[in-house]
Short mmCIF file of C-alpha atoms in Angstrom, two decimals:
data_model
loop_
_atom_site.label_atom_id
_atom_site.label_comp_id
_atom_site.label_asym_id
_atom_site.label_seq_id
_atom_site.Cartn_x
_atom_site.Cartn_y
_atom_site.Cartn_z
CA MET A 262 76.93 78.46 126.29
CA SER A 263 74.79 81.44 125.63
CA TYR A 264 75.77 84.09 123.01
CA ASP A 265 75.05 87.77 122.98
CA PHE A 266 74.69 87.62 119.29
CA ASP A 267 74.52 85.08 116.25
CA ILE A 268 76.28 87.39 114.11
CA ILE A 269 78.55 90.55 114.43
CA VAL A 270 79.27 92.32 111.09
CA ILE A 271 82.30 94.71 111.59
CA GLY A 272 82.06 97.88 109.17
CA ALA A 273 79.13 99.58 107.91
CA GLY A 274 80.32 100.50 104.48
CA VAL A 275 78.14 99.46 101.47
CA VAL A 276 79.33 95.86 101.54
CA GLY A 277 78.72 95.55 105.38
CA LEU A 278 75.31 97.18 105.13
CA ALA A 279 74.37 94.72 102.12
CA ILE A 280 75.77 91.53 104.01
CA ALA A 281 73.50 92.43 107.28
CA ASN A 282 70.53 92.94 105.11
CA GLU A 283 70.93 89.51 103.36
CA LEU A 284 71.51 87.93 106.87
CA LYS A 285 68.69 89.58 108.81
CA SER A 286 66.29 86.87 107.73
CA ASN A 287 68.45 84.17 109.24
CA THR A 288 68.35 85.62 112.78
CA SER A 289 67.35 88.56 114.78
CA LYS A 290 70.47 88.35 117.00
CA ILE A 291 72.60 90.19 114.47
CA VAL A 292 74.43 93.68 115.08
CA LEU A 293 76.46 95.92 112.68
CA ILE A 294 79.51 97.79 114.36
CA GLU A 295 81.00 100.96 112.70
CA LYS A 296 83.94 102.92 114.19
CA ASN A 297 82.83 106.18 112.58
CA ASN A 298 79.96 108.31 113.45
CA SER A 299 77.97 107.37 110.21
CA PHE A 300 77.68 104.75 107.45
CA GLY A 301 79.93 104.45 104.37
CA LEU A 302 82.52 107.37 105.17
CA GLU A 303 85.58 105.87 103.56
CA THR A 304 85.79 103.66 100.58
CA SER A 305 82.07 103.51 99.96
CA SER A 306 81.41 107.28 99.57
CA ARG A 307 84.59 108.03 97.64
CA ASN A 308 84.11 106.36 94.20
CA SER A 309 82.65 106.99 90.83
CA GLU A 310 79.39 105.65 91.76
CA VAL A 311 79.42 103.45 88.70
CA ILE A 312 77.14 100.37 88.24
CA HIS A 313 79.68 98.13 86.34
CA SER A 314 78.91 95.71 83.74
CA GLY A 315 81.55 93.03 84.87
CA ILE A 316 83.30 93.06 81.41
CA HIS A 317 86.99 93.96 82.84
CA TYR A 318 87.45 91.09 85.18
CA PRO A 319 88.75 87.47 84.34
CA GLN A 320 85.62 85.16 83.87
CA ASP A 321 86.60 82.96 86.79
CA PHE A 322 87.12 85.87 89.37
CA LEU A 323 84.60 86.39 92.11
CA LYS A 324 84.95 90.21 90.89
CA SER A 325 83.44 89.11 87.41
CA LYS A 326 80.72 86.79 88.94
CA LEU A 327 79.59 88.86 91.82
CA CYS A 328 79.60 92.05 89.67
CA ILE A 329 77.38 90.61 86.95
CA LEU A 330 74.79 89.31 89.46
CA GLY A 331 75.14 92.31 91.75
CA ARG A 332 74.38 94.43 88.88
CA LYS A 333 71.13 92.78 88.12
CA LEU A 334 70.26 92.79 92.08
CA LEU A 335 71.16 96.29 92.35
CA TYR A 336 68.96 97.69 89.51
CA GLU A 337 66.07 95.57 90.99
CA TYR A 338 66.73 97.01 94.44
CA CYS A 339 66.82 100.54 93.37
CA LYS A 340 63.54 100.22 91.58
CA ASN A 341 61.84 98.49 94.34
CA ASN A 342 63.30 100.84 96.94
CA LYS A 343 63.02 104.24 95.03
CA VAL A 344 66.88 104.67 94.96
CA SER A 345 68.01 107.12 92.33
CA PHE A 346 70.04 105.62 89.30
CA GLU A 347 70.57 106.19 85.75
CA LYS A 348 71.00 103.28 83.29
CA CYS A 349 73.04 105.53 81.01
CA GLY A 350 75.54 102.97 79.38
CA LYS A 351 79.24 103.09 78.99
CA LEU A 352 81.46 103.88 76.06
CA ILE A 353 84.86 102.33 75.96
CA ILE A 354 87.09 104.12 73.36
CA GLY A 355 90.24 104.11 71.54
CA ASN A 356 92.09 106.37 69.33
CA ASP A 357 94.70 104.33 67.47
CA PHE A 358 94.90 101.32 65.29
CA LYS A 359 95.77 98.86 68.00
CA SER A 360 92.81 100.02 70.01
CA MET A 361 90.49 98.32 67.38
CA ASN A 362 91.89 95.01 68.39
CA THR A 363 91.45 95.42 72.02
CA ILE A 364 87.79 96.63 71.35
CA SER A 365 86.99 93.71 69.29
CA SER A 366 88.50 91.31 71.98
CA LEU A 367 86.31 93.17 74.71
CA ASP A 368 83.27 92.65 72.78
CA VAL A 369 84.08 89.01 72.40
CA ILE A 370 84.52 88.92 76.37
CA ALA A 371 81.36 90.78 76.87
CA LYS A 372 79.28 88.48 74.72
CA SER A 373 80.81 85.50 76.41
CA LYS A 374 79.61 86.81 79.78
CA GLY A 375 76.03 87.67 78.43
CA ILE A 376 76.69 91.51 78.52
CA ARG A 377 75.06 93.35 75.80
CA SER A 378 77.67 95.14 73.65
CA LYS A 379 78.14 96.98 70.14
CA VAL A 380 81.31 97.85 68.41
CA LEU A 381 81.05 101.34 66.97
CA CYS A 382 82.85 103.27 64.25
CA PRO A 383 83.63 106.94 64.34
CA ASP A 384 80.39 108.03 62.78
CA GLN A 385 78.36 106.09 65.12
CA ILE A 386 80.18 107.41 68.06
CA ASN A 387 79.75 110.90 66.90
CA GLU A 388 76.05 110.27 66.51
CA LEU A 389 75.74 109.09 70.20
CA GLU A 390 78.31 111.41 71.68
CA PRO A 391 79.14 114.30 69.28
CA ASN A 392 81.76 115.84 72.07
CA ILE A 393 83.71 112.75 72.25
CA ILE A 394 86.83 112.11 70.09
CA ALA A 395 87.38 108.40 69.33
CA SER A 396 88.30 106.21 66.27
CA CYS A 397 86.61 103.26 67.80
CA GLY A 398 84.53 102.24 70.56
CA LEU A 399 82.48 99.60 72.41
CA LEU A 400 78.92 100.58 73.80
CA ILE A 401 77.98 98.76 77.10
CA GLU A 402 74.26 99.42 77.53
CA GLU A 403 73.94 97.82 80.99
CA SER A 404 76.44 100.34 82.96
CA GLY A 405 75.08 103.10 84.80
CA VAL A 406 75.28 105.32 87.84
CA ILE A 407 73.79 105.28 91.22
CA ASP A 408 73.34 107.69 94.27
CA SER A 409 75.41 105.46 96.55
CA HIS A 410 74.47 107.61 99.67
CA GLN A 411 70.92 107.29 98.87
CA TYR A 412 71.47 103.39 98.44
CA MET A 413 73.29 102.90 101.65
CA HIS A 414 70.92 104.95 103.73
CA SER A 415 67.93 102.67 102.22
CA LEU A 416 69.85 99.59 103.49
CA LEU A 417 70.12 101.09 106.90
CA VAL A 418 66.62 101.93 106.84
CA ASN A 419 65.83 98.42 105.97
CA LEU A 420 67.87 97.36 109.01
CA ASN A 421 66.14 99.67 111.34
CA ASN A 422 62.80 98.39 110.04
CA PHE A 423 63.85 94.82 111.41
CA ASN A 424 65.06 96.33 114.61
CA ILE A 425 68.80 95.19 113.62
CA PRO A 426 70.98 97.54 115.71
CA VAL A 427 73.84 99.55 114.16
CA ALA A 428 76.48 100.73 116.75
CA PHE A 429 78.10 103.67 115.20
CA LYS A 430 81.27 105.14 117.00
CA THR A 431 82.05 101.74 118.33
CA GLU A 432 85.53 100.21 117.49
CA LEU A 433 86.80 96.74 117.39
CA ILE A 434 89.68 96.55 119.52
CA GLY A 435 90.46 92.83 120.04
CA LEU A 436 88.92 89.43 119.46
CA GLN A 437 89.61 85.88 120.87
CA ARG A 438 88.65 82.63 119.42
CA LEU A 439 86.20 80.52 121.60
CA ASN A 440 85.57 76.99 121.42
CA ILE A 441 82.72 77.87 119.05
CA GLY A 442 82.54 81.57 117.93
CA TYR A 443 84.47 84.48 119.22
CA GLU A 444 84.77 87.11 122.04
CA VAL A 445 84.95 90.56 120.65
CA LYS A 446 86.32 93.57 122.68
CA LEU A 447 84.71 96.77 121.64
CA LEU A 448 85.62 100.47 122.48
CA ASN A 449 82.28 102.33 123.08
CA PRO A 450 81.61 106.06 122.41
CA ASP A 451 81.93 107.13 126.06
CA GLY A 452 85.35 105.30 126.37
CA SER A 453 84.04 102.15 128.20
CA ILE A 454 85.06 98.70 126.81
CA ASP A 455 82.64 95.81 126.33
CA LYS A 456 83.21 92.27 125.73
CA VAL A 457 80.46 90.30 123.89
CA ASN A 458 80.47 86.88 122.14
CA THR A 459 79.17 85.87 118.75
CA LYS A 460 78.80 82.50 116.89
CA ILE A 461 79.68 84.22 113.57
CA LEU A 462 82.20 87.26 113.02
CA ILE A 463 82.45 89.01 109.67
CA ASN A 464 85.21 91.32 108.77
CA THR A 465 84.08 93.81 106.27
CA THR A 466 86.20 96.74 107.49
CA GLY A 467 87.40 97.95 104.05
CA LEU A 468 90.74 99.86 104.34
CA HIS A 469 91.04 98.12 107.84
CA SER A 470 90.57 94.46 106.76
CA THR A 471 94.06 93.23 106.91
CA TYR A 472 94.47 94.58 110.45
CA VAL A 473 91.19 92.84 111.64
CA SER A 474 92.80 89.74 110.10
CA LYS A 475 95.76 90.11 112.16
CA MET A 476 93.70 90.43 115.44
CA ALA A 477 92.31 86.76 114.34
CA GLY A 478 95.91 85.59 114.00
CA ILE A 479 96.13 85.60 110.22
CA ASN A 480 99.41 87.07 109.13
CA GLU A 481 99.47 86.03 105.42
CA ASN A 482 101.44 88.30 103.06
CA SER A 483 98.84 87.43 100.39
CA TYR A 484 96.39 89.19 102.60
CA MET A 485 98.17 92.42 102.73
CA GLN A 486 96.30 95.26 101.22
CA HIS A 487 98.12 97.95 99.05
CA TYR A 488 96.51 101.39 99.24
CA TRP A 489 95.88 103.27 95.94
CA LYS A 490 94.79 106.84 95.84
CA GLY A 491 92.36 108.08 93.25
CA ASP A 492 91.79 111.66 92.76
CA TYR A 493 88.56 113.37 91.31
CA PHE A 494 88.02 116.63 89.56
CA TRP A 495 84.58 117.90 88.61
CA VAL A 496 84.28 119.68 85.12
CA SER A 497 82.40 123.35 85.06
CA GLY A 498 81.39 125.34 81.84
CA PHE A 499 79.48 122.63 79.94
CA GLN A 500 75.94 122.39 79.42
CA LYS A 501 73.94 119.66 81.02
CA GLU A 502 74.16 116.33 78.89
CA TYR A 503 77.43 117.62 77.10
CA ILE A 504 78.33 114.08 77.58
CA LYS A 505 75.52 111.62 78.30
CA ARG A 506 77.27 108.31 78.93
CA LEU A 507 80.16 107.00 81.00
CA ILE A 508 83.25 107.45 78.84
CA TYR A 509 86.14 104.97 79.69
CA PRO A 510 89.53 104.82 77.83
CA ILE A 511 90.71 101.22 77.08
CA PRO A 512 91.96 99.92 80.56
CA GLU A 513 95.65 99.51 81.69
CA LYS A 514 97.06 96.09 81.25
CA LYS A 515 97.69 95.60 85.11
CA MET A 516 94.26 97.23 86.11
CA TYR A 517 95.64 99.58 88.76
CA GLY A 518 92.56 101.47 87.66
CA LEU A 519 90.31 101.88 84.47
CA GLY A 520 91.92 104.98 83.52
CA VAL A 521 90.90 108.82 83.95
CA HIS A 522 87.25 108.16 82.87
CA THR A 523 84.41 110.53 82.61
CA THR A 524 81.26 109.85 84.52
CA ILE A 525 78.01 111.86 85.32
CA ASP A 526 76.55 111.94 88.80
CA MET A 527 72.76 111.89 89.48
CA THR A 528 72.69 115.79 89.37
CA GLY A 529 74.13 115.72 86.02
CA ARG A 530 77.54 116.96 87.01
CA LEU A 531 80.49 115.98 84.96
CA LYS A 532 83.38 114.05 86.78
CA LEU A 533 87.12 113.04 85.80
CA GLY A 534 88.85 110.38 87.67
CA PRO A 535 90.29 108.39 89.36
CA ASN A 536 93.90 108.20 88.68
CA ALA A 537 95.89 105.56 90.57
CA VAL A 538 98.84 106.56 92.71
CA TYR A 539 100.44 104.03 94.94
CA LEU A 540 100.48 104.82 98.75
CA GLY A 541 102.05 101.60 100.21
CA THR A 542 100.66 99.34 102.94
CA ASP A 543 100.36 101.64 105.89
CA LEU A 544 97.64 103.62 107.53
CA PRO A 545 96.46 106.31 108.22
CA ILE A 546 96.29 107.95 104.87
CA SER A 547 94.97 111.44 103.66
CA PHE A 548 91.87 112.11 101.80
CA GLU A 549 93.18 115.39 100.28
CA VAL A 550 93.01 115.90 96.65
CA ASP A 551 96.43 116.53 95.07
CA GLU A 552 95.86 119.57 93.03
CA LYS A 553 99.29 119.11 91.26
CA SER A 554 97.56 116.11 89.23
CA LYS A 555 95.21 118.61 87.51
CA GLU A 556 97.56 118.99 84.40
CA ASP A 557 97.69 115.11 84.15
CA PHE A 558 94.05 114.84 84.27
CA PHE A 559 93.62 117.52 81.60
CA LEU A 560 96.22 115.86 79.20
CA SER A 561 94.36 112.55 79.80
CA ALA A 562 90.80 113.92 79.31
CA SER A 563 91.56 116.41 76.55
CA ARG A 564 92.53 113.55 74.21
CA TYR A 565 88.87 112.56 74.10
CA ILE A 566 86.73 115.38 75.35
CA LYS A 567 86.26 118.29 72.62
CA ASP A 568 86.81 121.83 73.68
CA LEU A 569 88.11 120.91 77.13
CA SER A 570 89.93 123.66 78.99
CA ILE A 571 92.19 123.03 81.79
CA HIS A 572 90.42 126.06 83.80
CA GLN A 573 87.32 123.81 83.69
CA LEU A 574 88.83 121.38 86.14
CA ASN A 575 88.04 121.84 89.79
CA PRO A 576 89.29 119.48 92.68
CA ASP A 577 86.40 117.39 94.03
CA PHE A 578 87.49 114.51 96.45
CA THR A 579 89.78 111.45 96.85
CA GLY A 580 89.20 108.01 97.34
CA ILE A 581 91.31 105.19 98.70
CA ARG A 582 91.42 101.78 97.12
CA PRO A 583 92.26 98.88 99.23
CA LYS A 584 93.92 96.60 96.46
CA LEU A 585 95.58 93.23 96.94
CA GLN A 586 98.07 94.05 94.28
CA ALA A 587 101.37 95.96 94.62
CA PRO A 588 102.59 98.06 91.66
CA ASP A 589 104.46 95.06 89.95
CA ASP A 590 101.74 92.37 90.66
CA SER A 591 99.10 90.95 88.26
CA LEU A 592 95.33 91.60 88.87
CA ARG A 593 94.09 90.03 91.99
CA ASP A 594 90.59 88.78 93.04
CA PHE A 595 88.48 89.70 96.06
CA ILE A 596 89.32 87.38 99.11
CA ILE A 597 85.82 86.22 100.57
CA LEU A 598 86.45 83.33 102.85
CA ASN A 599 85.17 81.30 105.67
CA GLU A 600 88.44 80.78 107.49
CA CYS A 601 87.67 77.42 108.67
CA GLU A 602 90.60 75.77 107.22
CA ARG A 603 92.78 77.96 109.53
CA GLY A 604 90.72 76.76 112.69
CA LEU A 605 88.64 80.00 112.52
CA GLU A 606 85.21 78.50 111.85
CA ASN A 607 82.81 81.30 110.74
CA PHE A 608 85.15 83.95 110.85
CA ILE A 609 84.09 85.46 107.48
CA ASN A 610 86.99 87.45 105.95
CA LEU A 611 86.49 89.92 103.20
CA ILE A 612 89.81 91.36 101.88
CA GLY A 613 90.71 93.67 99.00
CA ILE A 614 87.14 94.68 98.45
CA GLU A 615 87.54 97.54 96.12
CA SER A 616 85.80 98.11 92.65
CA PRO A 617 83.51 96.63 91.68
CA GLY A 618 82.45 96.25 95.39
CA LEU A 619 79.65 98.79 95.23
CA THR A 620 77.95 97.07 92.05
CA SER A 621 78.75 93.56 93.77
CA SER A 622 77.41 94.35 97.15
CA LEU A 623 74.05 92.51 97.17
CA ALA A 624 75.81 89.56 95.60
CA ILE A 625 78.48 89.56 98.01
CA GLY A 626 75.84 89.52 100.84
CA LYS A 627 74.36 86.33 99.06
CA TYR A 628 77.71 84.73 98.70
CA VAL A 629 78.58 85.34 102.28
CA GLU A 630 75.39 83.77 103.36
CA SER A 631 76.22 80.77 101.37
CA ILE A 632 79.53 80.12 103.06
CA ILE A 633 78.54 80.34 106.67
CA ASN A 634 78.35 77.21 108.53
CA TRP A 635 74.77 77.43 109.83
CA ASP A 636 75.02 73.86 111.48
CA ILE A 637 77.30 75.11 114.32
#
């Protein structure tokens, strides 16, 4: 049987772009499909743009392994491809006696993962960040920020340079298992429908990954994505470098998020967020900022930012995170599987790809390449 493509990647967010870039050396018969009119318009462009260290995830999780490798690959990629980034470092802070025990534990975890860290006393924190209030802290030097749009655009340009097509405004509306590979039904921008076949099909559709899995016949409850909304506010009225590093409170136990933290984007603008509001399991969802959360943001951030006024907080944007955990669940890992055990050889399924997906993106590409059965 002849195939239209060797590989179809569904979804041109940062992970889909990174996977296509990794696989382009294996075959030229690859296409990237995206239902929106440009790349990365959902989860990939609505986040903190942080390059994470990998400290916060259990050591045996893919989230930990791929984040640590991905961070190294991402810094190298940015240097080689002139993508803007700043290795500014992160300060995890606490303000009570119990916090010191948590900070010490995080320091042990960091060192066990090969992450450079240093426990700081109040005087040391004040020397580094005089506008931060904290009784203890952990400095993580390897964290940073990136221009995520510039990064995704660079990945797209690399695909174009290899003549790898990216079909925007093209939506997956059905798929069928063949003896080897898959028949994919696509809705084109002009309303016409095409059926194409491929040996390998990769589901990297972010918010929509559960629904694409169901198209393939997978109806596992454990694959159900739970949507969590995170608002962001930007802070006006402070001079540039009022805060120089990423400032994170000690994270929540169940890791619905890493708390309302402070980040600096590549323009030097100070941002607060995200919070974590559970939305359920249904799409569509709104990307509108809930301005009623402004007071909660202020109360949280004013505990550790000196001289912050509620009037300095301005609505910025909202992101939606496709987590695999409901409110009462424990932390869940990424699902990245070749679904061969379900009789779906080379249907590569990526579910629950949230933070640290941006940091992990290049490592995810390498991992996906390693689980494809290339002998078929």
